[in-house]
Amino acid sequence: MIIGVIREGGKENRVALLPEHIPSLLKKNVAVLIESDAGNSSCASNLEYAEAGAAIQTREHILQNADIILKINPPKEDEIPSGKILVSILNPLTNTSLVKKLAESGVTAFSLDMIPRSTRAQAVDILSSMATIAGYKAVLVAASKLPNFFPMFMSASGTIRPSRVLILGAGVAGLQSLATSRKLGAVVEVFDVRPAAKEEVISLGGKFIEVEGSRDDASAGGYAVEQTEDYKKKQGELIHKHAVQSNVIICTAQIPGKKAPVLISKTTVEKMKPGSVIIDMAAGSGGNCELTRKDETVIHNQVRIIGNSNFPSKMPLDASKMLGKNYTNFLDLMIDNEGNLNLDFGDEIVASTCITRNGEIINERVMEIISLEET
Ligand code: NAD
């Protein structure tokens, strides 16, 4: 069995495996090929990979010879490994044209953003590991752009009041942002449609903003679902009230496979304090702020709106460390100790992450979306 890692390129600094992840694969009788310089922007050199036991190769060689290709971002046209296994993060619920191409190319594609959010799946949960990094980094970026201190200061030069941070969405990223903001001394408020989030917010020292009458759906697997118009109106008014008192807003609210809810209107931004910072981590799925532009910074009425959709790439060493562990744990589910492929579709994690196989799209959620698009 040969596993290949190709260089991500573009603005992506992470790599799917670091040298420290290679020995556990070699023990399984698996050879590892790394594209030359793939680890450079994650502080891992070709020499370190070679010392760990990997072979440095060209992209063409790897795409031709590896049985399994590991990638972080969805492959471009010339990176599709025809007839092979691909393990990546494909966003298949919105990236349906790529899914069709992968099926046509006979790729057995696994997308790690489709893992079930179960206790057993935590070891391969790339959504959680990357959201942890994004939530932390977002607060550091906000603090560095803010014209204020985060903590309260009492000195001979006067008293400085602590900054107020409003976090929208109390999932993994939101809770990490809450913890980081509290460590930096800010006063933090958090809003989420899921009432279950309240306890976690309070335990991390935040204040939970509650809107009565939210819709919950047990079949959504812990994720948020679309809310009623009446709820959205009440929610909009409450968020406006808290947003205009805040120095920083961290937006993380998302609904899988759907456009992110718009929670901060242009009118709200125009009423915010000059110098305030909005970090919109939902920028990749449309943004929680009406003025967000993906991967751009917009300054409106002296309010800075940062639409960074890939904070983990800004902390590439630890992001790759966590990702590599998630990827090797995932490979453990499909490769036995003698290095043979052993795909068990009775395993919930394997079954729910497999998107295409034998020239067909086999994931039910993706098929449903494609049939809706085609009608
Ligand atoms: P996510 O990235 O899908 O969304 C972020 C947050 O935004 C969620 O808390 C969601 O409720 C919230 N949100 C959506 N619409 C909103 C709106 N209109 N207004 C305010 N907030 C809104 O979330 P995530 O971090 O991927 O977590 C999703 C769920 O999975 C959570 O219930 C989390 O506890 C659970 N989870 C479980 C595991 C596990 O057991 N392995 C691991 C991670 C997360």
Short mmCIF file of C-alpha atoms and ligand atoms in Angstrom, two decimals:
data_model
loop_
_atom_site.label_atom_id
_atom_site.label_comp_id
_atom_site.label_asym_id
_atom_site.label_seq_id
_atom_site.Cartn_x
_atom_site.Cartn_y
_atom_site.Cartn_z
CA MET A 1 0.00 0.00 0.00
CA ILE A 2 1.37 3.42 -0.94
CA ILE A 3 0.05 6.68 0.51
CA GLY A 4 0.81 9.96 -1.25
CA VAL A 5 0.63 13.56 -0.02
CA ILE A 6 0.64 16.37 -2.56
CA ARG A 7 1.42 20.03 -1.99
CA GLU A 8 -1.68 22.18 -1.45
CA GLY A 9 -0.44 25.35 -3.13
CA GLY A 10 -2.23 28.72 -3.38
CA LYS A 11 -2.79 30.46 -0.03
CA GLU A 12 -2.92 27.15 1.85
CA ASN A 13 -0.05 26.72 4.32
CA ARG A 14 -1.09 23.38 5.84
CA VAL A 15 -0.01 19.90 4.78
CA ALA A 16 -1.93 16.63 5.29
CA LEU A 17 0.91 14.80 7.10
CA LEU A 18 3.95 16.06 9.05
CA PRO A 19 7.14 13.99 9.48
CA GLU A 20 5.95 12.98 12.98
CA HIS A 21 2.97 11.14 11.43
CA ILE A 22 5.09 8.94 9.12
CA PRO A 23 6.45 6.26 11.59
CA SER A 24 2.98 4.97 12.57
CA LEU A 25 2.18 4.43 8.86
CA LEU A 26 5.48 2.67 8.15
CA LYS A 27 4.76 0.30 11.06
CA LYS A 28 1.65 -0.78 9.16
CA ASN A 29 3.76 -1.81 6.18
CA VAL A 30 2.69 1.28 4.24
CA ALA A 31 5.06 3.39 2.10
CA VAL A 32 4.63 7.17 2.15
CA LEU A 33 5.39 9.52 -0.77
CA ILE A 34 5.55 13.27 -0.14
CA GLU A 35 5.63 15.85 -2.92
CA SER A 36 8.83 17.87 -2.75
CA ASP A 37 8.40 21.01 -0.60
CA ALA A 38 4.85 20.01 0.44
CA GLY A 39 5.66 20.78 4.09
CA ASN A 40 7.65 23.99 3.58
CA SER A 41 4.97 26.41 4.79
CA SER A 42 4.19 24.14 7.75
CA CYS A 43 7.85 24.30 8.86
CA ALA A 44 8.58 20.70 7.72
CA SER A 45 11.49 20.21 5.31
CA ASN A 46 12.07 17.48 2.71
CA LEU A 47 15.01 16.31 4.83
CA GLU A 48 12.83 15.83 7.92
CA TYR A 49 10.29 13.79 5.91
CA ALA A 50 13.10 11.68 4.45
CA GLU A 51 14.61 11.12 7.92
CA ALA A 52 11.17 9.99 9.13
CA GLY A 53 11.10 7.36 6.35
CA ALA A 54 9.04 9.00 3.58
CA ALA A 55 10.20 9.25 -0.04
CA ILE A 56 10.25 12.70 -1.67
CA GLN A 57 8.70 12.59 -5.13
CA THR A 58 7.16 14.74 -7.86
CA ARG A 59 3.42 15.35 -8.00
CA GLU A 60 3.11 13.36 -11.26
CA HIS A 61 4.86 10.34 -9.74
CA ILE A 62 2.64 10.43 -6.66
CA LEU A 63 -0.62 10.78 -8.60
CA GLN A 64 0.41 7.82 -10.77
CA ASN A 65 1.82 5.50 -8.12
CA ALA A 66 0.07 6.08 -4.77
CA ASP A 67 -2.99 3.98 -3.90
CA ILE A 68 -4.38 6.61 -1.53
CA ILE A 69 -3.92 10.36 -1.99
CA LEU A 70 -4.26 12.62 1.07
CA LYS A 71 -5.25 16.22 0.44
CA ILE A 72 -6.70 19.03 2.51
CA ASN A 73 -8.47 21.20 -0.05
CA PRO A 74 -10.61 19.75 -2.87
CA PRO A 75 -8.42 18.65 -5.83
CA LYS A 76 -8.14 20.83 -8.90
CA GLU A 77 -8.86 19.26 -12.30
CA ASP A 78 -5.24 18.09 -12.78
CA GLU A 79 -5.04 16.69 -9.24
CA ILE A 80 -7.94 14.23 -9.54
CA PRO A 81 -6.41 10.78 -8.87
CA SER A 82 -8.36 8.71 -11.44
CA GLY A 83 -9.28 5.23 -10.23
CA LYS A 84 -7.62 5.73 -6.84
CA ILE A 85 -8.69 6.54 -3.28
CA LEU A 86 -8.82 10.19 -2.26
CA VAL A 87 -9.11 11.35 1.35
CA SER A 88 -9.80 15.08 1.52
CA ILE A 89 -12.18 17.80 2.74
CA LEU A 90 -14.50 18.20 -0.23
CA ASN A 91 -17.52 20.17 1.08
CA PRO A 92 -19.59 17.77 -1.06
CA LEU A 93 -22.96 19.26 -0.06
CA THR A 94 -22.12 22.47 -1.89
CA ASN A 95 -19.36 21.25 -4.24
CA THR A 96 -21.56 18.94 -6.31
CA SER A 97 -19.86 19.57 -9.67
CA LEU A 98 -16.58 18.23 -8.23
CA VAL A 99 -18.40 15.22 -6.78
CA LYS A 100 -19.75 14.38 -10.26
CA LYS A 101 -16.24 14.66 -11.76
CA LEU A 102 -14.78 12.38 -9.05
CA ALA A 103 -17.44 9.75 -9.77
CA GLU A 104 -16.78 9.99 -13.52
CA SER A 105 -13.02 9.56 -12.88
CA GLY A 106 -13.62 6.37 -10.87
CA VAL A 107 -12.23 7.92 -7.67
CA THR A 108 -13.23 6.39 -4.32
CA ALA A 109 -13.55 9.70 -2.49
CA PHE A 110 -13.78 10.15 1.27
CA SER A 111 -14.64 13.59 2.63
CA LEU A 112 -13.70 14.08 6.27
CA ASP A 113 -16.10 16.99 6.75
CA MET A 114 -18.93 14.41 6.54
CA ILE A 115 -18.00 12.47 9.67
CA PRO A 116 -20.82 11.87 12.16
CA ARG A 117 -20.42 13.98 15.33
CA SER A 118 -20.26 10.91 17.60
CA THR A 119 -17.94 10.22 20.53
CA ARG A 120 -16.16 7.48 18.54
CA ALA A 121 -15.58 9.83 15.59
CA GLN A 122 -13.82 12.48 17.71
CA ALA A 123 -10.37 11.10 16.79
CA VAL A 124 -11.01 11.81 13.09
CA ASP A 125 -13.08 14.97 13.58
CA ILE A 126 -11.32 17.50 11.37
CA LEU A 127 -14.22 19.94 11.77
CA SER A 128 -13.58 20.13 15.51
CA SER A 129 -9.80 20.30 15.30
CA MET A 130 -9.85 23.06 12.67
CA ALA A 131 -12.69 24.95 14.39
CA THR A 132 -10.62 24.98 17.60
CA ILE A 133 -7.77 26.67 15.76
CA ALA A 134 -10.06 29.09 13.91
CA GLY A 135 -11.83 30.14 17.12
CA TYR A 136 -8.51 30.87 18.85
CA LYS A 137 -6.82 32.65 15.94
CA ALA A 138 -9.90 34.78 15.19
CA VAL A 139 -9.74 36.32 18.68
CA LEU A 140 -6.00 37.04 18.40
CA VAL A 141 -6.56 38.77 15.04
CA ALA A 142 -9.45 40.80 16.49
CA ALA A 143 -7.35 41.83 19.51
CA SER A 144 -4.47 42.92 17.27
CA LYS A 145 -6.74 45.07 15.07
CA LEU A 146 -8.77 46.64 17.90
CA PRO A 147 -7.86 50.16 19.04
CA ASN A 148 -8.69 49.07 22.62
CA PHE A 149 -7.29 46.75 25.29
CA PHE A 150 -9.18 43.49 25.85
CA PRO A 151 -8.73 43.48 29.68
CA MET A 152 -9.65 46.08 32.24
CA PHE A 153 -6.74 48.24 33.44
CA MET A 154 -6.57 50.38 36.54
CA SER A 155 -3.48 52.54 36.56
CA ALA A 156 -2.25 56.01 37.51
CA SER A 157 -3.16 57.00 33.93
CA GLY A 158 -6.79 56.15 34.53
CA THR A 159 -9.12 53.21 34.29
CA ILE A 160 -9.58 51.33 31.02
CA ARG A 161 -12.84 49.42 30.69
CA PRO A 162 -12.64 45.86 29.32
CA SER A 163 -13.64 45.23 25.72
CA ARG A 164 -16.99 43.63 25.03
CA VAL A 165 -16.99 40.62 22.70
CA LEU A 166 -20.15 39.21 21.13
CA ILE A 167 -19.91 35.68 19.72
CA LEU A 168 -22.56 34.39 17.32
CA GLY A 169 -22.72 30.59 17.33
CA ALA A 170 -21.57 28.45 20.27
CA GLY A 171 -20.23 25.43 18.35
CA VAL A 172 -16.60 24.35 18.63
CA ALA A 173 -15.16 27.57 17.12
CA GLY A 174 -17.47 29.86 19.13
CA LEU A 175 -16.65 28.17 22.43
CA GLN A 176 -12.91 28.38 21.71
CA SER A 177 -13.31 32.08 20.89
CA LEU A 178 -15.18 32.52 24.18
CA ALA A 179 -12.41 30.79 26.17
CA THR A 180 -9.67 32.79 24.43
CA SER A 181 -11.48 36.13 24.82
CA ARG A 182 -12.03 35.44 28.52
CA LYS A 183 -8.33 34.59 28.98
CA LEU A 184 -7.50 37.96 27.43
CA GLY A 185 -9.85 39.62 29.93
CA ALA A 186 -12.83 40.66 27.78
CA VAL A 187 -16.48 40.61 28.82
CA VAL A 188 -18.11 38.02 26.54
CA GLU A 189 -21.69 37.45 25.40
CA VAL A 190 -22.69 34.49 23.23
CA PHE A 191 -25.77 33.80 21.15
CA ASP A 192 -26.86 30.47 19.65
CA VAL A 193 -30.17 29.07 18.43
CA ARG A 194 -29.50 25.81 20.26
CA PRO A 195 -30.64 26.21 23.90
CA ALA A 196 -28.33 23.27 24.76
CA ALA A 197 -25.36 25.62 24.25
CA LYS A 198 -26.32 27.77 27.28
CA GLU A 199 -24.72 25.55 29.91
CA GLU A 200 -21.40 25.33 28.02
CA VAL A 201 -21.31 29.12 27.54
CA ILE A 202 -21.91 29.79 31.23
CA SER A 203 -19.32 27.22 32.30
CA LEU A 204 -16.68 29.06 30.21
CA GLY A 205 -17.51 32.42 31.82
CA GLY A 206 -19.73 33.85 29.06
CA LYS A 207 -23.21 35.34 29.25
CA PHE A 208 -25.78 33.50 27.10
CA ILE A 209 -28.18 35.63 25.07
CA GLU A 210 -31.44 33.79 24.75
CA VAL A 211 -34.30 34.11 22.28
CA GLU A 212 -37.42 32.13 23.21
CA GLY A 213 -39.04 29.71 20.72
CA SER A 214 -36.13 28.27 18.71
CA ARG A 215 -36.69 25.23 16.46
CA ASP A 216 -34.67 22.16 17.28
CA ASP A 217 -34.54 18.96 15.21
CA ALA A 218 -33.33 15.73 16.77
CA SER A 219 -32.58 14.33 13.27
CA ALA A 220 -30.09 17.17 12.62
CA GLY A 221 -27.46 15.37 14.75
CA GLY A 222 -26.85 18.31 17.12
CA TYR A 223 -26.59 20.85 14.28
CA ALA A 224 -28.76 23.97 14.03
CA VAL A 225 -31.76 24.02 11.68
CA GLU A 226 -33.51 26.88 9.83
CA GLN A 227 -35.65 29.03 12.17
CA THR A 228 -39.16 30.51 11.71
CA GLU A 229 -39.61 34.08 10.41
CA ASP A 230 -41.01 35.20 13.78
CA TYR A 231 -37.95 33.82 15.59
CA LYS A 232 -35.58 35.45 13.09
CA LYS A 233 -37.23 38.85 13.68
CA LYS A 234 -36.90 38.58 17.50
CA GLN A 235 -33.34 37.30 17.11
CA GLY A 236 -32.42 40.19 14.78
CA GLU A 237 -33.65 42.80 17.27
CA LEU A 238 -31.80 41.23 20.19
CA ILE A 239 -28.54 40.78 18.29
CA HIS A 240 -28.71 44.43 17.12
CA LYS A 241 -29.08 45.60 20.75
CA HIS A 242 -26.02 43.64 21.89
CA ALA A 243 -23.94 44.24 18.73
CA VAL A 244 -24.00 48.03 19.02
CA GLN A 245 -22.56 47.78 22.56
CA SER A 246 -19.74 45.44 21.47
CA ASN A 247 -16.14 46.20 20.42
CA VAL A 248 -15.67 42.83 18.73
CA ILE A 249 -18.10 40.43 17.07
CA ILE A 250 -16.94 36.91 16.21
CA CYS A 251 -19.30 35.23 13.76
CA THR A 252 -19.34 31.42 13.62
CA ALA A 253 -23.03 30.61 12.97
CA GLN A 254 -23.48 28.01 10.24
CA ILE A 255 -25.96 25.38 9.08
CA PRO A 256 -24.33 22.43 7.23
CA GLY A 257 -25.02 22.46 3.48
CA LYS A 258 -26.88 25.79 3.63
CA LYS A 259 -26.01 29.46 3.29
CA ALA A 260 -24.97 30.92 6.67
CA PRO A 261 -27.69 32.97 8.43
CA VAL A 262 -27.26 36.75 8.08
CA LEU A 263 -27.34 38.01 11.67
CA ILE A 264 -25.60 41.42 11.43
CA SER A 265 -27.23 43.89 9.05
CA LYS A 266 -25.61 46.90 7.39
CA THR A 267 -27.75 49.13 9.68
CA THR A 268 -26.30 47.38 12.74
CA VAL A 269 -22.73 47.87 11.47
CA GLU A 270 -23.49 51.58 10.95
CA LYS A 271 -24.56 51.89 14.61
CA MET A 272 -21.45 50.14 15.99
CA LYS A 273 -18.60 52.02 17.70
CA PRO A 274 -15.87 53.32 15.35
CA GLY A 275 -12.83 51.00 15.48
CA SER A 276 -14.94 47.90 16.21
CA VAL A 277 -13.91 44.63 14.57
CA ILE A 278 -16.13 41.91 13.12
CA ILE A 279 -14.45 38.60 12.33
CA ASP A 280 -16.70 36.54 10.10
CA MET A 281 -15.63 32.90 10.14
CA ALA A 282 -18.82 31.98 8.25
CA ALA A 283 -17.49 33.93 5.24
CA GLY A 284 -16.97 30.67 3.29
CA SER A 285 -20.72 29.97 3.34
CA GLY A 286 -21.90 33.54 2.71
CA GLY A 287 -21.10 35.18 6.06
CA ASN A 288 -23.14 36.18 9.13
CA CYS A 289 -22.69 39.88 8.35
CA GLU A 290 -24.43 41.47 5.38
CA LEU A 291 -21.21 43.33 4.43
CA THR A 292 -18.79 40.37 4.62
CA ARG A 293 -16.72 39.51 1.56
CA LYS A 294 -14.99 36.13 1.54
CA ASP A 295 -11.24 36.39 2.16
CA GLU A 296 -11.33 40.20 2.11
CA THR A 297 -11.36 42.95 4.73
CA VAL A 298 -14.06 45.57 4.32
CA ILE A 299 -14.01 48.83 6.30
CA HIS A 300 -17.46 50.38 6.62
CA ASN A 301 -18.05 53.47 8.79
CA GLN A 302 -14.76 52.74 10.61
CA VAL A 303 -15.86 49.19 11.43
CA ARG A 304 -13.46 46.52 10.15
CA ILE A 305 -15.15 43.36 8.79
CA ILE A 306 -12.66 40.53 8.27
CA GLY A 307 -14.03 37.70 6.10
CA ASN A 308 -11.24 35.14 6.57
CA SER A 309 -12.55 31.68 5.65
CA ASN A 310 -9.38 29.77 6.51
CA PHE A 311 -7.87 30.77 9.87
CA PRO A 312 -6.34 27.28 10.39
CA SER A 313 -3.98 28.00 7.48
CA LYS A 314 -2.63 30.95 9.51
CA MET A 315 -1.45 28.53 12.23
CA PRO A 316 -0.12 25.84 9.86
CA LEU A 317 2.19 23.91 12.16
CA ASP A 318 -0.33 23.00 14.86
CA ALA A 319 -3.14 22.80 12.29
CA SER A 320 -1.13 20.21 10.29
CA LYS A 321 -0.22 18.40 13.53
CA MET A 322 -3.92 18.01 14.39
CA LEU A 323 -5.00 17.27 10.81
CA GLY A 324 -2.27 14.65 10.35
CA LYS A 325 -3.46 12.88 13.50
CA ASN A 326 -7.07 12.97 12.21
CA TYR A 327 -5.93 11.58 8.82
CA THR A 328 -3.80 8.77 10.28
CA ASN A 329 -6.65 7.81 12.65
CA PHE A 330 -8.95 7.69 9.61
CA LEU A 331 -6.45 5.52 7.68
CA ASP A 332 -6.42 3.11 10.65
CA LEU A 333 -10.10 2.45 9.88
CA MET A 334 -9.35 1.40 6.30
CA ILE A 335 -5.90 -0.25 6.34
CA ASP A 336 -5.20 -3.39 8.37
CA ASN A 337 -1.94 -4.08 10.24
CA GLU A 338 -0.41 -5.87 7.22
CA GLY A 339 -0.95 -2.79 5.07
CA ASN A 340 -3.94 -4.16 3.14
CA LEU A 341 -6.99 -2.10 2.23
CA ASN A 342 -9.96 -3.18 4.30
CA LEU A 343 -12.98 -0.97 3.59
CA ASP A 344 -15.76 -1.82 6.03
CA PHE A 345 -18.96 -0.08 4.97
CA GLY A 346 -20.63 -1.41 8.09
CA ASP A 347 -18.50 1.17 9.95
CA GLU A 348 -20.56 4.34 10.36
CA ILE A 349 -17.51 6.61 9.93
CA VAL A 350 -16.35 4.92 6.71
CA ALA A 351 -19.88 4.78 5.29
CA SER A 352 -20.85 8.38 6.03
CA THR A 353 -17.62 9.89 4.68
CA CYS A 354 -17.55 7.91 1.40
CA ILE A 355 -18.97 10.13 -1.34
CA THR A 356 -18.12 8.31 -4.61
CA ARG A 357 -17.24 4.69 -5.38
CA ASN A 358 -17.18 2.42 -8.44
CA GLY A 359 -18.03 5.36 -10.72
CA GLU A 360 -21.12 6.34 -8.70
CA ILE A 361 -22.13 8.91 -6.09
CA ILE A 362 -23.06 6.81 -3.08
CA ASN A 363 -23.66 9.37 -0.30
CA GLU A 364 -27.40 9.81 0.25
CA ARG A 365 -27.26 13.44 1.46
CA VAL A 366 -25.19 14.43 -1.58
CA MET A 367 -27.46 12.48 -3.96
CA GLU A 368 -30.52 14.26 -2.53
CA ILE A 369 -28.94 17.66 -3.16
CA ILE A 370 -27.91 16.71 -6.71
CA SER A 371 -31.40 15.45 -7.57
CA LEU A 372 -32.89 18.72 -6.21
CA GLU A 373 -30.43 20.70 -8.36
CA GLU A 374 -31.42 18.68 -11.42
CA THR A 375 -35.21 19.16 -11.04
P1 NAD B 1 -21.29 24.62 13.16
O1 NAD B 1 -19.97 25.07 12.68
O2 NAD B 1 -22.17 23.80 12.27
O3 NAD B 1 -22.14 25.90 13.61
C1 NAD B 1 -21.64 26.78 14.60
C2 NAD B 1 -22.73 27.16 15.57
O4 NAD B 1 -23.63 28.07 14.93
C3 NAD B 1 -23.60 26.00 16.07
O5 NAD B 1 -23.51 25.96 17.50
C4 NAD B 1 -25.00 26.37 15.59
O6 NAD B 1 -26.01 25.98 16.53
C5 NAD B 1 -24.90 27.89 15.50
N1 NAD B 1 -25.93 28.52 14.67
C6 NAD B 1 -26.46 28.11 13.49
N2 NAD B 1 -27.42 28.98 13.07
C7 NAD B 1 -27.45 29.99 13.98
C8 NAD B 1 -28.18 31.19 14.09
N3 NAD B 1 -29.13 31.54 13.20
N4 NAD B 1 -27.95 32.00 15.15
C9 NAD B 1 -27.03 31.65 16.08
N5 NAD B 1 -26.30 30.53 16.04
C10 NAD B 1 -26.51 29.70 15.00
O7 NAD B 1 -21.15 23.87 14.57
P2 NAD B 1 -20.08 22.83 15.07
O8 NAD B 1 -19.04 23.49 15.85
O9 NAD B 1 -19.69 22.00 13.92
O10 NAD B 1 -20.97 21.97 16.07
C11 NAD B 1 -22.21 21.44 15.64
C12 NAD B 1 -22.76 20.47 16.67
O11 NAD B 1 -21.96 19.30 16.76
C13 NAD B 1 -22.84 21.02 18.09
O12 NAD B 1 -24.02 20.53 18.67
C14 NAD B 1 -21.63 20.44 18.76
O13 NAD B 1 -21.76 20.36 20.16
C15 NAD B 1 -21.62 19.07 18.13
N6 NAD B 1 -20.29 18.45 18.14
C16 NAD B 1 -20.20 17.15 18.56
C17 NAD B 1 -18.96 16.53 18.53
C18 NAD B 1 -18.83 15.10 18.95
O14 NAD B 1 -19.62 14.62 19.73
N7 NAD B 1 -17.88 14.39 18.37
C19 NAD B 1 -17.84 17.21 18.10
C20 NAD B 1 -17.98 18.53 17.70
C21 NAD B 1 -19.21 19.13 17.70
#
